[in-house]
């Protein structure tokens, strides 16, 4: 704090001492200004990997700027409802927000491509598409229409397929099933005869308990455990083919971002990238323990059958055919993602999957 | 540059104007000093993902500090030989270095655990172990003995098993095989009858051409392509079970690091994390294209047989039994990694692998 006082004093001192002082003082003020921003999140505090990423990000920015750039984080509903993060940033209510862009699927389905779509990229492929294959640029061209700059800053990694009250053995078991599932995945499920339901996180448990819904998807073991679904819908299916990864974004007001000194812009980008690492790593560290605990508490772990996965894949392709025919933004970005997916999966089939599958066999044989 | 001049002028101005000025001026100098560091790399410029990571890191640090913290990068051999990076940082010849710590396996095999070991963690698991399970702290406790601070700052992702002049169908085909392979993997290979050879990158091609060696491993498609092995040893095996991931490190002189302002320390850590993302993403984006091109140019892609993988896994466990009995540092860190591997692989078997394998089948069926 002594430093700030010094800068102010110095600014006045040189303005008096030399003609150039009046110019130089604002130059310092611009290069490392003291800022107080607000970040509103789509997530509650209880989701300490998702909301924890917002806090982690703010801490990194403060540290790298000598506490000059402070970002105060707010959980969903504290100042802005969880699903209105985009509006709040766009309107200037807050400088920035933390969210999963697919929540804004209703405004334009293109938003889903910023997070994840059924049978989309896995976590590593998403990061590579974003940073190396023009993905981030394409998304930001689209985000411009909403006056926000987006930076990827977290990933849930591959999610689970959710909790079911009964076993799902064949496609027939899906017909008429009421499932809490949203967005594009809901559209795909509809083609399989599922009746998608929109239910907020806190209302899922009673709905499953009463049988108002037959199934619900949430995230993965670590987050799911907190909601206690295992007690009322013990069949725990995998994989969540609608979320092979799920990227989180920091959305920042374009005007506020452009007004920042270049150094602060760089620090925000680095903090986002570090938080991207951190969040995925935290899930990778916490999910295994939670899965063990869920199984000990009665979760019946089941893979979706190949029949169901194949039918879902085909249904998803029908949804994509519709969307790409209607929406040029969606088509442009989805074409880029599918081109990347084609090559990316081909490569993963070689070294990555073969390595992982060998290790998985050692695990199954109890040799690790 | 005008800013720096201003700070100096201002410092003098206030020293004259007020008693507190003399104290305040050094406070600014400390919080955002102008620094010129040198980073020496273990990698040549031609490896633009590995050495490119060093350049990327330096650019991020400059950007986040308004060009006040400049790090000049040097490729292997420019000022320090590629395999003497640790010595150069430890001795204070340079402030920092970029390397794969397993090159220092000869000093202590524990160094290998900072990069990768046969049948170790995959890329995501390595990041999670480092940042969420105390890995980074354990490694830095060990690095202290060498007067360096380490930060993970890149990953090659799962590597290939290398180039062979002849097909390797059974364990018998490995007996007496001369293979360019180093470190711990060489020790495991020895147990299978392979005769490991230490050959620098540039000398591998002529050795394979003349038949001085029968096989050589390097990295993966993108880096391997540059060395042209496909022409002289076309059998391209996978996976590189000795490098399920390979983490790169920035090693920084402890004294130099501790003398940095906290903000600069934070910026270095974030730049390392961003570079960690960037390097893996670049491999994930570039390897697929290189693999296609290698196959078009005659590479005969082959998986190692289950027999060979199983025998290698068992041989690796013998090597670990020896090392953990002899070396307490190795034991402590390897015990932590294997505990993490056990849980991590169990979890990957569920959502991640099942998702990846379904997508792999769609790729094999040409449906992507």
mmCIF file of N, CA, C and O in Angstrom, chain B residues 187-260:
data_model
loop_
_atom_site.group_PDB
_atom_site.id
_atom_site.type_symbol
_atom_site.label_atom_id
_atom_site.label_comp_id
_atom_site.label_asym_id
_atom_site.label_seq_id
_atom_site.Cartn_x
_atom_site.Cartn_y
_atom_site.Cartn_z
ATOM 1 N N UNK B 187 16.974 -50.377 -18.652
ATOM 2 C CA UNK B 187 17.150 -51.419 -17.634
ATOM 3 C C UNK B 187 16.064 -52.488 -17.757
ATOM 4 O O UNK B 187 16.321 -53.680 -17.567
ATOM 5 N N UNK B 188 14.836 -52.051 -18.044
ATOM 6 C CA UNK B 188 13.742 -53.010 -18.207
ATOM 7 C C UNK B 188 13.982 -53.846 -19.462
ATOM 8 O O UNK B 188 13.855 -55.072 -19.444
ATOM 9 N N UNK B 189 14.357 -53.184 -20.541
ATOM 10 C CA UNK B 189 14.616 -53.873 -21.810
ATOM 11 C C UNK B 189 15.727 -54.923 -21.658
ATOM 12 O O UNK B 189 15.670 -55.987 -22.265
ATOM 13 N N UNK B 190 16.737 -54.593 -20.848
ATOM 14 C CA UNK B 190 17.849 -55.527 -20.628
ATOM 15 C C UNK B 190 17.332 -56.854 -20.086
ATOM 16 O O UNK B 190 17.810 -57.929 -20.458
ATOM 17 N N UNK B 191 16.337 -56.767 -19.202
ATOM 18 C CA UNK B 191 15.761 -57.989 -18.628
ATOM 19 C C UNK B 191 15.056 -58.835 -19.686
ATOM 20 O O UNK B 191 14.829 -60.029 -19.492
ATOM 21 N N UNK B 192 14.685 -58.199 -20.802
ATOM 22 C CA UNK B 192 14.027 -58.933 -21.896
ATOM 23 C C UNK B 192 15.029 -59.387 -22.957
ATOM 24 O O UNK B 192 14.641 -59.914 -23.996
ATOM 25 N N UNK B 193 16.319 -59.121 -22.712
ATOM 26 C CA UNK B 193 17.338 -59.573 -23.651
ATOM 27 C C UNK B 193 17.775 -58.536 -24.662
ATOM 28 O O UNK B 193 18.662 -58.773 -25.480
ATOM 29 N N UNK B 194 17.156 -57.348 -24.600
ATOM 30 C CA UNK B 194 17.543 -56.254 -25.501
ATOM 31 C C UNK B 194 18.885 -55.680 -25.041
ATOM 32 O O UNK B 194 19.191 -55.692 -23.848
ATOM 33 N N UNK B 195 19.682 -55.202 -26.010
ATOM 34 C CA UNK B 195 20.949 -54.550 -25.667
ATOM 35 C C UNK B 195 20.769 -53.048 -25.898
ATOM 36 O O UNK B 195 20.800 -52.577 -27.032
ATOM 37 N N UNK B 196 20.517 -52.284 -24.812
ATOM 38 C CA UNK B 196 20.249 -50.848 -24.968
ATOM 39 C C UNK B 196 21.484 -50.103 -25.451
ATOM 40 O O UNK B 196 22.610 -50.433 -25.061
ATOM 41 N N UNK B 197 21.263 -49.106 -26.291
ATOM 42 C CA UNK B 197 22.340 -48.275 -26.824
ATOM 43 C C UNK B 197 22.025 -46.820 -26.509
ATOM 44 O O UNK B 197 20.874 -46.400 -26.618
ATOM 45 N N UNK B 198 23.065 -46.062 -26.158
ATOM 46 C CA UNK B 198 22.888 -44.621 -25.946
ATOM 47 C C UNK B 198 23.397 -43.907 -27.184
ATOM 48 O O UNK B 198 24.606 -43.917 -27.437
ATOM 49 N N UNK B 199 22.511 -43.300 -27.934
ATOM 50 C CA UNK B 199 22.918 -42.595 -29.152
ATOM 51 C C UNK B 199 22.202 -41.252 -29.196
ATOM 52 O O UNK B 199 20.986 -41.190 -28.988
ATOM 53 N N UNK B 200 22.950 -40.186 -29.466
ATOM 54 C CA UNK B 200 22.327 -38.855 -29.570
ATOM 55 C C UNK B 200 21.403 -38.804 -30.783
ATOM 56 O O UNK B 200 21.614 -39.527 -31.769
ATOM 57 N N UNK B 201 20.396 -37.928 -30.713
ATOM 58 C CA UNK B 201 19.355 -37.833 -31.742
ATOM 59 C C UNK B 201 19.885 -37.847 -33.171
ATOM 60 O O UNK B 201 19.421 -38.611 -34.016
ATOM 61 N N UNK B 202 20.884 -37.007 -33.429
ATOM 62 C CA UNK B 202 21.391 -36.839 -34.786
ATOM 63 C C UNK B 202 22.112 -38.067 -35.334
ATOM 64 O O UNK B 202 22.310 -38.195 -36.549
ATOM 65 N N UNK B 203 22.532 -38.954 -34.450
ATOM 66 C CA UNK B 203 23.310 -40.119 -34.890
ATOM 67 C C UNK B 203 22.453 -41.367 -35.072
ATOM 68 O O UNK B 203 22.960 -42.421 -35.476
ATOM 69 N N UNK B 204 21.161 -41.254 -34.772
ATOM 70 C CA UNK B 204 20.316 -42.450 -34.825
ATOM 71 C C UNK B 204 20.100 -42.928 -36.254
ATOM 72 O O UNK B 204 20.225 -44.120 -36.554
ATOM 73 N N UNK B 205 19.815 -41.985 -37.146
ATOM 74 C CA UNK B 205 19.489 -42.366 -38.514
ATOM 75 C C UNK B 205 20.602 -43.195 -39.180
ATOM 76 O O UNK B 205 20.354 -44.298 -39.657
ATOM 77 N N UNK B 206 21.843 -42.695 -39.191
ATOM 78 C CA UNK B 206 22.904 -43.506 -39.808
ATOM 79 C C UNK B 206 23.090 -44.857 -39.116
ATOM 80 O O UNK B 206 23.386 -45.857 -39.784
ATOM 81 N N UNK B 207 22.901 -44.914 -37.796
ATOM 82 C CA UNK B 207 23.066 -46.182 -37.070
ATOM 83 C C UNK B 207 21.998 -47.194 -37.517
ATOM 84 O O UNK B 207 22.285 -48.381 -37.698
ATOM 85 N N UNK B 208 20.779 -46.709 -37.697
ATOM 86 C CA UNK B 208 19.704 -47.590 -38.172
ATOM 87 C C UNK B 208 19.965 -47.998 -39.621
ATOM 88 O O UNK B 208 19.750 -49.151 -40.018
ATOM 89 N N UNK B 209 20.449 -47.060 -40.404
ATOM 90 C CA UNK B 209 20.681 -47.332 -41.826
ATOM 91 C C UNK B 209 21.750 -48.407 -42.001
ATOM 92 O O UNK B 209 21.590 -49.345 -42.781
ATOM 93 N N UNK B 210 22.824 -48.272 -41.236
ATOM 94 C CA UNK B 210 23.934 -49.236 -41.337
ATOM 95 C C UNK B 210 23.615 -50.537 -40.624
ATOM 96 O O UNK B 210 24.317 -51.527 -40.784
ATOM 97 N N UNK B 211 22.624 -50.507 -39.754
ATOM 98 C CA UNK B 211 22.328 -51.710 -38.985
ATOM 99 C C UNK B 211 23.173 -51.824 -37.727
ATOM 100 O O UNK B 211 23.225 -52.875 -37.094
ATOM 101 N N UNK B 212 23.854 -50.739 -37.354
ATOM 102 C CA UNK B 212 24.593 -50.722 -36.087
ATOM 103 C C UNK B 212 23.602 -50.901 -34.932
ATOM 104 O O UNK B 212 23.911 -51.471 -33.907
ATOM 105 N N UNK B 213 22.412 -50.343 -35.103
ATOM 106 C CA UNK B 213 21.305 -50.647 -34.183
ATOM 107 C C UNK B 213 20.136 -51.187 -35.011
ATOM 108 O O UNK B 213 20.024 -50.916 -36.204
ATOM 109 N N UNK B 214 19.294 -51.982 -34.319
ATOM 110 C CA UNK B 214 18.152 -52.618 -34.987
ATOM 111 C C UNK B 214 16.862 -51.838 -34.777
ATOM 112 O O UNK B 214 15.870 -52.071 -35.480
ATOM 113 N N UNK B 215 16.875 -50.961 -33.778
ATOM 114 C CA UNK B 215 15.650 -50.238 -33.437
ATOM 115 C C UNK B 215 16.009 -48.984 -32.656
ATOM 116 O O UNK B 215 17.096 -48.901 -32.059
ATOM 117 N N UNK B 216 15.102 -48.027 -32.672
ATOM 118 C CA UNK B 216 15.335 -46.778 -31.937
ATOM 119 C C UNK B 216 14.006 -46.151 -31.564
ATOM 120 O O UNK B 216 13.075 -46.140 -32.361
ATOM 121 N N UNK B 217 13.944 -45.654 -30.338
ATOM 122 C CA UNK B 217 12.735 -44.910 -29.964
ATOM 123 C C UNK B 217 13.106 -43.442 -29.878
ATOM 124 O O UNK B 217 14.239 -43.079 -29.544
ATOM 125 N N UNK B 218 12.140 -42.592 -30.186
ATOM 126 C CA UNK B 218 12.396 -41.159 -30.106
ATOM 127 C C UNK B 218 11.227 -40.519 -29.366
ATOM 128 O O UNK B 218 11.158 -40.639 -28.151
ATOM 129 N N UNK B 219 10.219 -39.968 -30.015
ATOM 130 C CA UNK B 219 9.110 -39.358 -29.275
ATOM 131 C C UNK B 219 7.795 -39.902 -29.832
ATOM 132 O O UNK B 219 7.306 -40.957 -29.430
ATOM 133 N N UNK B 220 7.233 -39.202 -30.793
ATOM 134 C CA UNK B 220 5.981 -39.610 -31.428
ATOM 135 C C UNK B 220 5.988 -39.120 -32.857
ATOM 136 O O UNK B 220 6.979 -38.549 -33.322
ATOM 137 N N UNK B 221 4.903 -39.318 -33.593
ATOM 138 C CA UNK B 221 4.892 -39.037 -35.031
ATOM 139 C C UNK B 221 5.479 -37.680 -35.419
ATOM 140 O O UNK B 221 6.308 -37.603 -36.333
ATOM 141 N N UNK B 222 5.074 -36.617 -34.732
ATOM 142 C CA UNK B 222 5.480 -35.272 -35.174
ATOM 143 C C UNK B 222 6.991 -35.076 -35.085
ATOM 144 O O UNK B 222 7.614 -34.559 -36.014
ATOM 145 N N UNK B 223 7.594 -35.494 -33.985
ATOM 146 C CA UNK B 223 9.047 -35.339 -33.845
ATOM 147 C C UNK B 223 9.801 -36.403 -34.646
ATOM 148 O O UNK B 223 10.849 -36.125 -35.229
ATOM 149 N N UNK B 224 9.260 -37.621 -34.652
ATOM 150 C CA UNK B 224 9.940 -38.719 -35.345
ATOM 151 C C UNK B 224 10.069 -38.459 -36.844
ATOM 152 O O UNK B 224 11.082 -38.798 -37.475
ATOM 153 N N UNK B 225 9.004 -37.856 -37.393
ATOM 154 C CA UNK B 225 8.964 -37.601 -38.830
ATOM 155 C C UNK B 225 10.185 -36.803 -39.295
ATOM 156 O O UNK B 225 10.734 -37.058 -40.361
ATOM 157 N N UNK B 226 10.601 -35.859 -38.444
ATOM 158 C CA UNK B 226 11.717 -34.981 -38.825
ATOM 159 C C UNK B 226 13.028 -35.741 -38.983
ATOM 160 O O UNK B 226 13.926 -35.295 -39.679
ATOM 161 N N UNK B 227 13.137 -36.877 -38.280
ATOM 162 C CA UNK B 227 14.402 -37.614 -38.335
ATOM 163 C C UNK B 227 14.409 -38.675 -39.440
ATOM 164 O O UNK B 227 15.431 -39.317 -39.670
ATOM 165 N N UNK B 228 13.284 -38.876 -40.111
ATOM 166 C CA UNK B 228 13.264 -39.716 -41.325
ATOM 167 C C UNK B 228 13.433 -41.211 -41.117
ATOM 168 O O UNK B 228 13.740 -41.940 -42.066
ATOM 169 N N UNK B 229 13.222 -41.709 -39.882
ATOM 170 C CA UNK B 229 13.450 -43.129 -39.597
ATOM 171 C C UNK B 229 12.641 -44.066 -40.494
ATOM 172 O O UNK B 229 13.028 -45.217 -40.699
ATOM 173 N N UNK B 230 11.490 -43.584 -40.986
ATOM 174 C CA UNK B 230 10.596 -44.458 -41.756
ATOM 175 C C UNK B 230 11.317 -45.095 -42.950
ATOM 176 O O UNK B 230 11.007 -46.205 -43.352
ATOM 177 N N UNK B 231 12.333 -44.412 -43.465
ATOM 178 C CA UNK B 231 13.034 -44.918 -44.648
ATOM 179 C C UNK B 231 13.926 -46.121 -44.339
ATOM 180 O O UNK B 231 14.199 -46.929 -45.211
ATOM 181 N N UNK B 232 14.410 -46.200 -43.095
ATOM 182 C CA UNK B 232 15.392 -47.248 -42.788
ATOM 183 C C UNK B 232 14.905 -48.269 -41.758
ATOM 184 O O UNK B 232 15.529 -49.330 -41.594
ATOM 185 N N UNK B 233 13.820 -47.975 -41.065
ATOM 186 C CA UNK B 233 13.293 -48.899 -40.041
ATOM 187 C C UNK B 233 11.779 -48.721 -40.005
ATOM 188 O O UNK B 233 11.255 -48.046 -39.119
ATOM 189 N N UNK B 234 11.064 -49.291 -40.972
ATOM 190 C CA UNK B 234 9.659 -48.913 -41.192
ATOM 191 C C UNK B 234 8.639 -49.461 -40.195
ATOM 192 O O UNK B 234 7.515 -48.985 -40.180
ATOM 193 N N UNK B 235 9.021 -50.451 -39.373
ATOM 194 C CA UNK B 235 8.027 -51.007 -38.437
ATOM 195 C C UNK B 235 7.896 -50.068 -37.236
ATOM 196 O O UNK B 235 8.850 -49.891 -36.481
ATOM 197 N N UNK B 236 6.706 -49.479 -37.129
ATOM 198 C CA UNK B 236 6.511 -48.399 -36.149
ATOM 199 C C UNK B 236 5.580 -48.926 -35.059
ATOM 200 O O UNK B 236 4.377 -49.049 -35.261
ATOM 201 N N UNK B 237 6.170 -49.256 -33.911
ATOM 202 C CA UNK B 237 5.415 -49.922 -32.838
ATOM 203 C C UNK B 237 4.791 -48.952 -31.843
ATOM 204 O O UNK B 237 5.283 -47.835 -31.655
ATOM 205 N N UNK B 238 3.730 -49.411 -31.204
ATOM 206 C CA UNK B 238 3.060 -48.638 -30.160
ATOM 207 C C UNK B 238 2.463 -49.579 -29.147
ATOM 208 O O UNK B 238 2.210 -50.735 -29.483
ATOM 209 N N UNK B 239 2.190 -49.131 -27.925
ATOM 210 C CA UNK B 239 2.565 -47.819 -27.394
ATOM 211 C C UNK B 239 3.978 -47.845 -26.826
ATOM 212 O O UNK B 239 4.539 -48.915 -26.583
ATOM 213 N N UNK B 240 4.549 -46.656 -26.609
ATOM 214 C CA UNK B 240 5.816 -46.554 -25.893
ATOM 215 C C UNK B 240 5.513 -46.748 -24.417
ATOM 216 O O UNK B 240 5.248 -45.782 -23.717
ATOM 217 N N UNK B 241 5.525 -48.014 -23.979
ATOM 218 C CA UNK B 241 5.080 -48.313 -22.608
ATOM 219 C C UNK B 241 6.020 -47.710 -21.565
ATOM 220 O O UNK B 241 5.703 -47.668 -20.389
ATOM 221 N N UNK B 242 7.162 -47.228 -22.000
ATOM 222 C CA UNK B 242 8.094 -46.576 -21.059
ATOM 223 C C UNK B 242 7.817 -45.077 -20.967
ATOM 224 O O UNK B 242 8.435 -44.392 -20.160
ATOM 225 N N UNK B 243 6.901 -44.577 -21.810
ATOM 226 C CA UNK B 243 6.587 -43.150 -21.748
ATOM 227 C C UNK B 243 5.097 -42.906 -22.001
ATOM 228 O O UNK B 243 4.700 -42.377 -23.027
ATOM 229 N N UNK B 244 4.288 -43.342 -21.040
ATOM 230 C CA UNK B 244 2.838 -43.118 -21.108
ATOM 231 C C UNK B 244 2.505 -41.638 -21.004
ATOM 232 O O UNK B 244 1.405 -41.200 -21.358
ATOM 233 N N UNK B 245 3.438 -40.876 -20.480
ATOM 234 C CA UNK B 245 3.455 -39.419 -20.573
ATOM 235 C C UNK B 245 4.926 -39.063 -20.435
ATOM 236 O O UNK B 245 5.745 -39.931 -20.094
ATOM 237 N N UNK B 246 5.315 -37.845 -20.725
ATOM 238 C CA UNK B 246 6.676 -37.412 -20.394
ATOM 239 C C UNK B 246 6.603 -35.933 -20.073
ATOM 240 O O UNK B 246 6.411 -35.093 -20.958
ATOM 241 N N UNK B 247 6.717 -35.629 -18.786
ATOM 242 C CA UNK B 247 6.596 -34.250 -18.312
ATOM 243 C C UNK B 247 7.919 -33.521 -18.486
ATOM 244 O O UNK B 247 8.985 -34.066 -18.199
ATOM 245 N N UNK B 248 7.845 -32.296 -18.953
ATOM 246 C CA UNK B 248 9.027 -31.438 -19.062
ATOM 247 C C UNK B 248 9.042 -30.497 -17.875
ATOM 248 O O UNK B 248 7.988 -30.148 -17.332
ATOM 249 N N UNK B 249 10.227 -30.090 -17.489
ATOM 250 C CA UNK B 249 10.330 -29.172 -16.349
ATOM 251 C C UNK B 249 11.111 -27.913 -16.693
ATOM 252 O O UNK B 249 12.047 -27.949 -17.491
ATOM 253 N N UNK B 250 10.707 -26.825 -16.061
ATOM 254 C CA UNK B 250 11.556 -25.661 -15.937
ATOM 255 C C UNK B 250 12.271 -25.835 -14.602
ATOM 256 O O UNK B 250 11.608 -26.064 -13.570
ATOM 257 N N UNK B 251 13.586 -25.775 -14.627
ATOM 258 C CA UNK B 251 14.369 -25.834 -13.388
ATOM 259 C C UNK B 251 14.971 -24.447 -13.157
ATOM 260 O O UNK B 251 15.607 -23.884 -14.052
ATOM 261 N N UNK B 252 14.729 -23.910 -11.990
ATOM 262 C CA UNK B 252 15.160 -22.544 -11.679
ATOM 263 C C UNK B 252 16.052 -22.566 -10.443
ATOM 264 O O UNK B 252 15.769 -23.284 -9.477
ATOM 265 N N UNK B 253 17.106 -21.785 -10.495
ATOM 266 C CA UNK B 253 17.996 -21.664 -9.337
ATOM 267 C C UNK B 253 17.185 -21.256 -8.103
ATOM 268 O O UNK B 253 16.436 -20.276 -8.148
ATOM 269 N N UNK B 254 17.324 -22.003 -7.009
ATOM 270 C CA UNK B 254 16.573 -21.698 -5.783
ATOM 271 C C UNK B 254 16.815 -20.260 -5.330
ATOM 272 O O UNK B 254 15.871 -19.529 -5.013
ATOM 273 N N UNK B 255 18.089 -19.844 -5.324
ATOM 274 C CA UNK B 255 18.405 -18.495 -4.838
ATOM 275 C C UNK B 255 17.764 -17.432 -5.719
ATOM 276 O O UNK B 255 17.223 -16.449 -5.220
ATOM 277 N N UNK B 256 17.862 -17.640 -7.031
ATOM 278 C CA UNK B 256 17.286 -16.658 -7.964
ATOM 279 C C UNK B 256 15.767 -16.612 -7.801
ATOM 280 O O UNK B 256 15.162 -15.548 -7.846
ATOM 281 N N UNK B 257 15.160 -17.773 -7.627
ATOM 282 C CA UNK B 257 13.708 -17.813 -7.497
ATOM 283 C C UNK B 257 13.255 -17.133 -6.209
ATOM 284 O O UNK B 257 12.328 -16.335 -6.213
ATOM 285 N N UNK B 258 13.937 -17.462 -5.125
ATOM 286 C CA UNK B 258 13.539 -16.893 -3.829
ATOM 287 C C UNK B 258 13.719 -15.381 -3.776
ATOM 288 O O UNK B 258 13.027 -14.698 -3.028
ATOM 289 N N UNK B 259 14.644 -14.877 -4.581
ATOM 290 C CA UNK B 259 14.893 -13.430 -4.582
ATOM 291 C C UNK B 259 13.858 -12.670 -5.412
ATOM 292 O O UNK B 259 13.812 -11.441 -5.376
ATOM 293 N N UNK B 260 13.024 -13.379 -6.150
ATOM 294 C CA UNK B 260 12.026 -12.708 -6.997
ATOM 295 C C UNK B 260 10.882 -12.138 -6.156
ATOM 296 O O UNK B 260 10.508 -12.725 -5.137
#
